[in-house]
Amino acid sequence: MVYSFYIPLTFTSTLYLSHHFESLINSYIISKIGIQDHFIPPELASSLRYNLQNLFSRNKFHLGGTGNDIIDDSKVFRGDSIHWLDRKHEDTFENMFFDLIDAFVLYLNEYCYAGIKSYEFHYTLYPVGSFYKKHLDQFRNNDSRQFSMIIYLNADWHKNDGGELKVYKDSKSHLISPTSGKLVFFKSSELEHEVLITNKERISITGWLKS
Ligand code: OGA
Ligand code: NI
């Protein structure tokens, strides 16, 4: 059947989004790691990259912690700095990002009965030479984090830049390169992972869907 009307394939189109999410969920179901190379469109990725770099240059980032707000010796465990996104910032691109996440959460709750009630996301910057040692994305005394999502914003990433996400699964490990627009999605309590030492400044948005 040929439709005579035009369905815009923009990222706000519900039709396009559900197709997008379906292939992501399929890759998650098959391999426990959902990966989508172009989860956010290039224009939105470059606006968020601009936001991140602007906030970092204005000293709005702080060191990431390891437990429930315990920073202690975390620098030997993780070397990244973070800044939380918030709709209250009334930033156009942050809000577009949250609109996309909202659509994804709706999809997960409707088609996968995921029971997601809230989420949290931060901008992340790993300086040259930093890493994040092998860990699970759950706090010792709080298991509300259901799914981890990492969206990379690195415009120009080459193999020798390092900084791969290494995910451990079934006694094997998988290396994922942090290229711009890519989303990685997995169950927070299930897969141990680490960030290998980066030879170039490495940027992303990291977040958790919570029950
Ligand atoms: C994290 C994390 C992975 C990445 O922030 O918990 O594991 O690739 N990030 O940035
Ligand atoms: Ni993690």
Coordinates of C-alpha atoms and ligand atoms in Angstrom, one line a residue:
M1 CA 0.0 0.0 0.0
V2 CA 1.4 3.4 -0.9
Y3 CA 0.5 6.3 1.3
S4 CA 0.1 9.6 -0.4
F5 CA 0.8 11.7 2.7
Y6 CA 4.2 12.4 4.1
I7 CA 5.3 11.0 7.4
P8 CA 8.1 13.3 8.6
L9 CA 11.0 11.2 9.9
T10 CA 12.1 13.7 12.5
F11 CA 13.0 12.5 15.9
T12 CA 9.8 13.9 17.3
S13 CA 7.8 11.5 15.1
T14 CA 6.2 8.9 17.3
L15 CA 6.3 6.4 14.5
Y16 CA 10.0 6.9 14.0
L17 CA 10.7 6.8 17.8
S18 CA 8.9 3.5 18.4
H19 CA 10.8 1.9 15.6
H20 CA 14.0 3.3 17.0
F21 CA 13.2 2.0 20.5
E22 CA 12.1 -1.4 19.3
S23 CA 15.5 -2.1 17.6
L24 CA 17.2 -0.9 20.8
I25 CA 15.1 -3.2 23.0
N26 CA 15.7 -6.1 20.7
S27 CA 19.4 -5.7 20.9
Y28 CA 19.0 -5.5 24.7
I29 CA 16.9 -8.7 24.9
I30 CA 19.2 -10.6 22.6
S31 CA 22.5 -9.6 24.2
K32 CA 21.7 -7.9 27.6
I33 CA 23.4 -4.8 26.2
G34 CA 21.3 -2.5 24.2
I35 CA 23.4 -0.4 21.8
Q36 CA 22.1 2.2 19.3
D37 CA 24.7 4.1 17.3
H38 CA 22.5 7.1 16.5
F39 CA 20.1 7.4 19.5
I40 CA 20.3 11.2 19.5
P41 CA 20.5 13.1 16.2
P42 CA 23.8 14.9 15.4
E43 CA 22.4 18.4 15.9
L44 CA 21.1 17.6 19.4
A45 CA 24.4 15.9 20.2
S46 CA 26.4 18.9 19.2
S47 CA 24.2 21.3 21.2
L48 CA 24.5 19.1 24.3
R49 CA 28.3 18.9 23.7
Y50 CA 28.3 22.7 23.6
N51 CA 26.3 22.9 26.8
L52 CA 28.7 20.4 28.5
Q53 CA 31.8 22.2 27.5
N54 CA 30.4 25.6 28.4
L55 CA 29.4 24.3 31.9
F56 CA 32.8 22.7 32.4
S57 CA 34.6 25.9 31.5
R58 CA 32.5 27.8 34.0
N59 CA 33.5 25.3 36.8
K60 CA 30.0 23.9 37.2
F61 CA 31.3 20.3 37.4
H62 CA 32.4 18.3 40.5
L63 CA 34.1 15.0 41.0
G64 CA 31.9 11.9 40.7
G65 CA 31.5 10.0 44.0
T66 CA 31.5 6.2 44.6
G67 CA 29.0 5.4 47.3
N68 CA 26.1 7.4 48.6
D69 CA 27.9 10.8 48.3
I70 CA 31.1 9.5 49.6
I71 CA 34.0 11.0 47.7
D72 CA 36.9 9.7 49.9
D73 CA 39.6 8.0 47.7
S74 CA 37.3 7.8 44.7
K75 CA 39.9 9.5 42.4
V76 CA 41.8 6.2 42.2
F77 CA 38.5 4.5 41.4
R78 CA 37.0 7.0 39.0
G79 CA 38.4 10.2 37.5
D80 CA 35.4 11.8 35.9
S81 CA 33.6 15.0 36.8
I82 CA 29.8 15.4 36.6
H83 CA 27.0 18.0 36.4
W84 CA 23.4 17.0 36.8
L85 CA 20.8 17.9 34.0
D86 CA 17.5 19.4 35.2
R87 CA 14.4 20.6 33.5
K88 CA 14.5 23.5 35.9
H89 CA 17.5 24.8 33.9
E90 CA 15.0 25.6 31.2
D91 CA 17.6 24.8 28.6
T92 CA 16.1 24.0 25.2
F93 CA 18.5 21.1 24.4
E94 CA 18.4 19.6 27.9
N95 CA 14.6 19.6 27.6
M96 CA 14.8 18.0 24.1
F97 CA 17.0 15.3 25.6
F98 CA 14.5 14.8 28.5
D99 CA 11.6 14.7 25.9
L100 CA 13.4 11.8 24.2
I101 CA 14.0 10.0 27.5
D102 CA 10.4 10.5 28.4
A103 CA 9.3 8.9 25.2
F104 CA 11.7 6.0 25.8
V105 CA 10.4 5.5 29.4
L106 CA 6.8 5.5 28.1
Y107 CA 7.8 2.9 25.6
L108 CA 9.5 0.7 28.2
N109 CA 6.6 1.0 30.6
E110 CA 4.0 0.3 28.0
Y111 CA 5.6 -2.5 26.0
C112 CA 8.0 -4.0 28.5
Y113 CA 6.2 -3.4 31.8
A114 CA 9.4 -1.9 33.2
G115 CA 7.7 0.1 36.0
I116 CA 10.1 3.1 35.7
K117 CA 9.0 6.0 38.0
S118 CA 11.8 8.4 37.7
Y119 CA 15.3 9.0 36.3
E120 CA 18.5 11.0 36.8
F121 CA 21.1 12.1 34.2
H122 CA 24.4 13.9 34.4
Y123 CA 26.9 15.3 32.0
T124 CA 30.2 13.5 32.4
L125 CA 33.7 14.5 31.5
Y126 CA 36.8 12.2 31.8
P127 CA 40.0 14.2 31.5
V128 CA 43.0 12.7 29.6
G129 CA 44.4 9.8 31.6
S130 CA 41.3 9.1 33.6
F131 CA 39.2 5.9 33.9
Y132 CA 36.4 4.3 36.0
K133 CA 37.4 0.9 37.5
K134 CA 35.2 -2.2 37.2
H135 CA 31.9 -1.7 39.1
L136 CA 28.1 -2.3 39.2
D137 CA 25.9 0.8 38.9
Q138 CA 24.1 0.3 42.3
F139 CA 24.7 1.9 45.6
R140 CA 25.3 -0.3 48.6
N141 CA 22.0 0.5 50.4
N142 CA 19.7 1.6 47.5
D143 CA 18.6 -0.6 44.6
S144 CA 16.3 1.9 42.9
R145 CA 18.5 2.1 39.8
Q146 CA 17.0 -0.3 37.3
F147 CA 18.7 0.6 34.0
S148 CA 21.9 2.4 33.1
M149 CA 22.1 4.6 30.0
I150 CA 25.1 6.2 28.6
I151 CA 24.9 8.6 25.7
Y152 CA 28.3 9.6 24.2
L153 CA 29.0 13.0 22.8
N154 CA 32.5 12.6 21.4
A155 CA 32.5 14.0 17.9
D156 CA 35.7 12.6 16.6
W157 CA 36.8 9.4 18.3
H158 CA 39.6 7.1 17.0
K159 CA 40.7 3.6 18.1
N160 CA 43.9 4.9 19.7
D161 CA 42.0 7.4 21.8
G162 CA 41.1 4.5 24.2
G163 CA 38.4 5.3 26.7
E164 CA 36.3 2.2 25.7
L165 CA 33.5 1.0 27.8
K166 CA 34.3 -2.6 28.8
V167 CA 31.3 -4.6 29.7
Y168 CA 31.7 -8.0 31.4
K169 CA 29.1 -10.6 30.4
D170 CA 29.0 -14.4 30.7
S171 CA 32.8 -14.6 31.4
K172 CA 33.5 -12.6 28.3
S173 CA 34.0 -8.9 27.8
H174 CA 32.9 -6.4 25.2
L175 CA 34.6 -3.2 24.2
I176 CA 32.4 -0.3 23.1
S177 CA 33.8 2.8 21.6
P178 CA 32.3 6.1 22.9
T179 CA 31.3 7.7 19.6
S180 CA 28.9 10.6 19.4
G181 CA 25.2 9.9 19.5
K182 CA 25.6 6.3 20.6
L183 CA 23.5 4.9 23.5
V184 CA 24.4 2.0 25.6
F185 CA 21.7 0.5 27.8
F186 CA 21.8 -2.3 30.3
K187 CA 20.4 -3.5 33.6
S188 CA 22.2 -1.7 36.5
S189 CA 22.3 -4.7 38.9
E190 CA 23.4 -7.1 36.3
L191 CA 26.5 -6.2 34.3
E192 CA 29.8 -5.1 35.7
H193 CA 31.7 -2.7 33.5
E194 CA 34.6 -0.2 33.5
V195 CA 35.9 2.7 31.5
L196 CA 39.3 2.1 30.2
I197 CA 41.9 4.8 30.4
T198 CA 41.2 7.6 28.0
N199 CA 43.9 9.3 25.9
K200 CA 41.6 12.2 25.0
E201 CA 39.0 14.2 26.9
R202 CA 35.9 11.9 26.9
I203 CA 32.4 13.3 27.2
S204 CA 28.9 11.8 27.7
I205 CA 25.5 12.0 29.4
T206 CA 25.1 9.2 31.9
G207 CA 21.9 8.3 33.7
W208 CA 19.7 5.8 35.4
L209 CA 16.0 4.8 35.1
K210 CA 14.6 4.2 38.5
S211 CA 11.8 2.2 40.0
Ligands
OGA1 C1 29.2 5.1 35.1 C2 29.8 4.4 33.9 C3 30.4 4.2 31.6 C4 30.8 5.1 30.4 O1 29.1 6.3 35.0 O2 28.7 4.5 36.0 O3 30.0 3.2 34.1 O4 31.1 4.5 29.4 N1 30.0 5.0 32.8 O5 31.0 6.3 30.6
NI2 NI 28.8 2.5 35.7

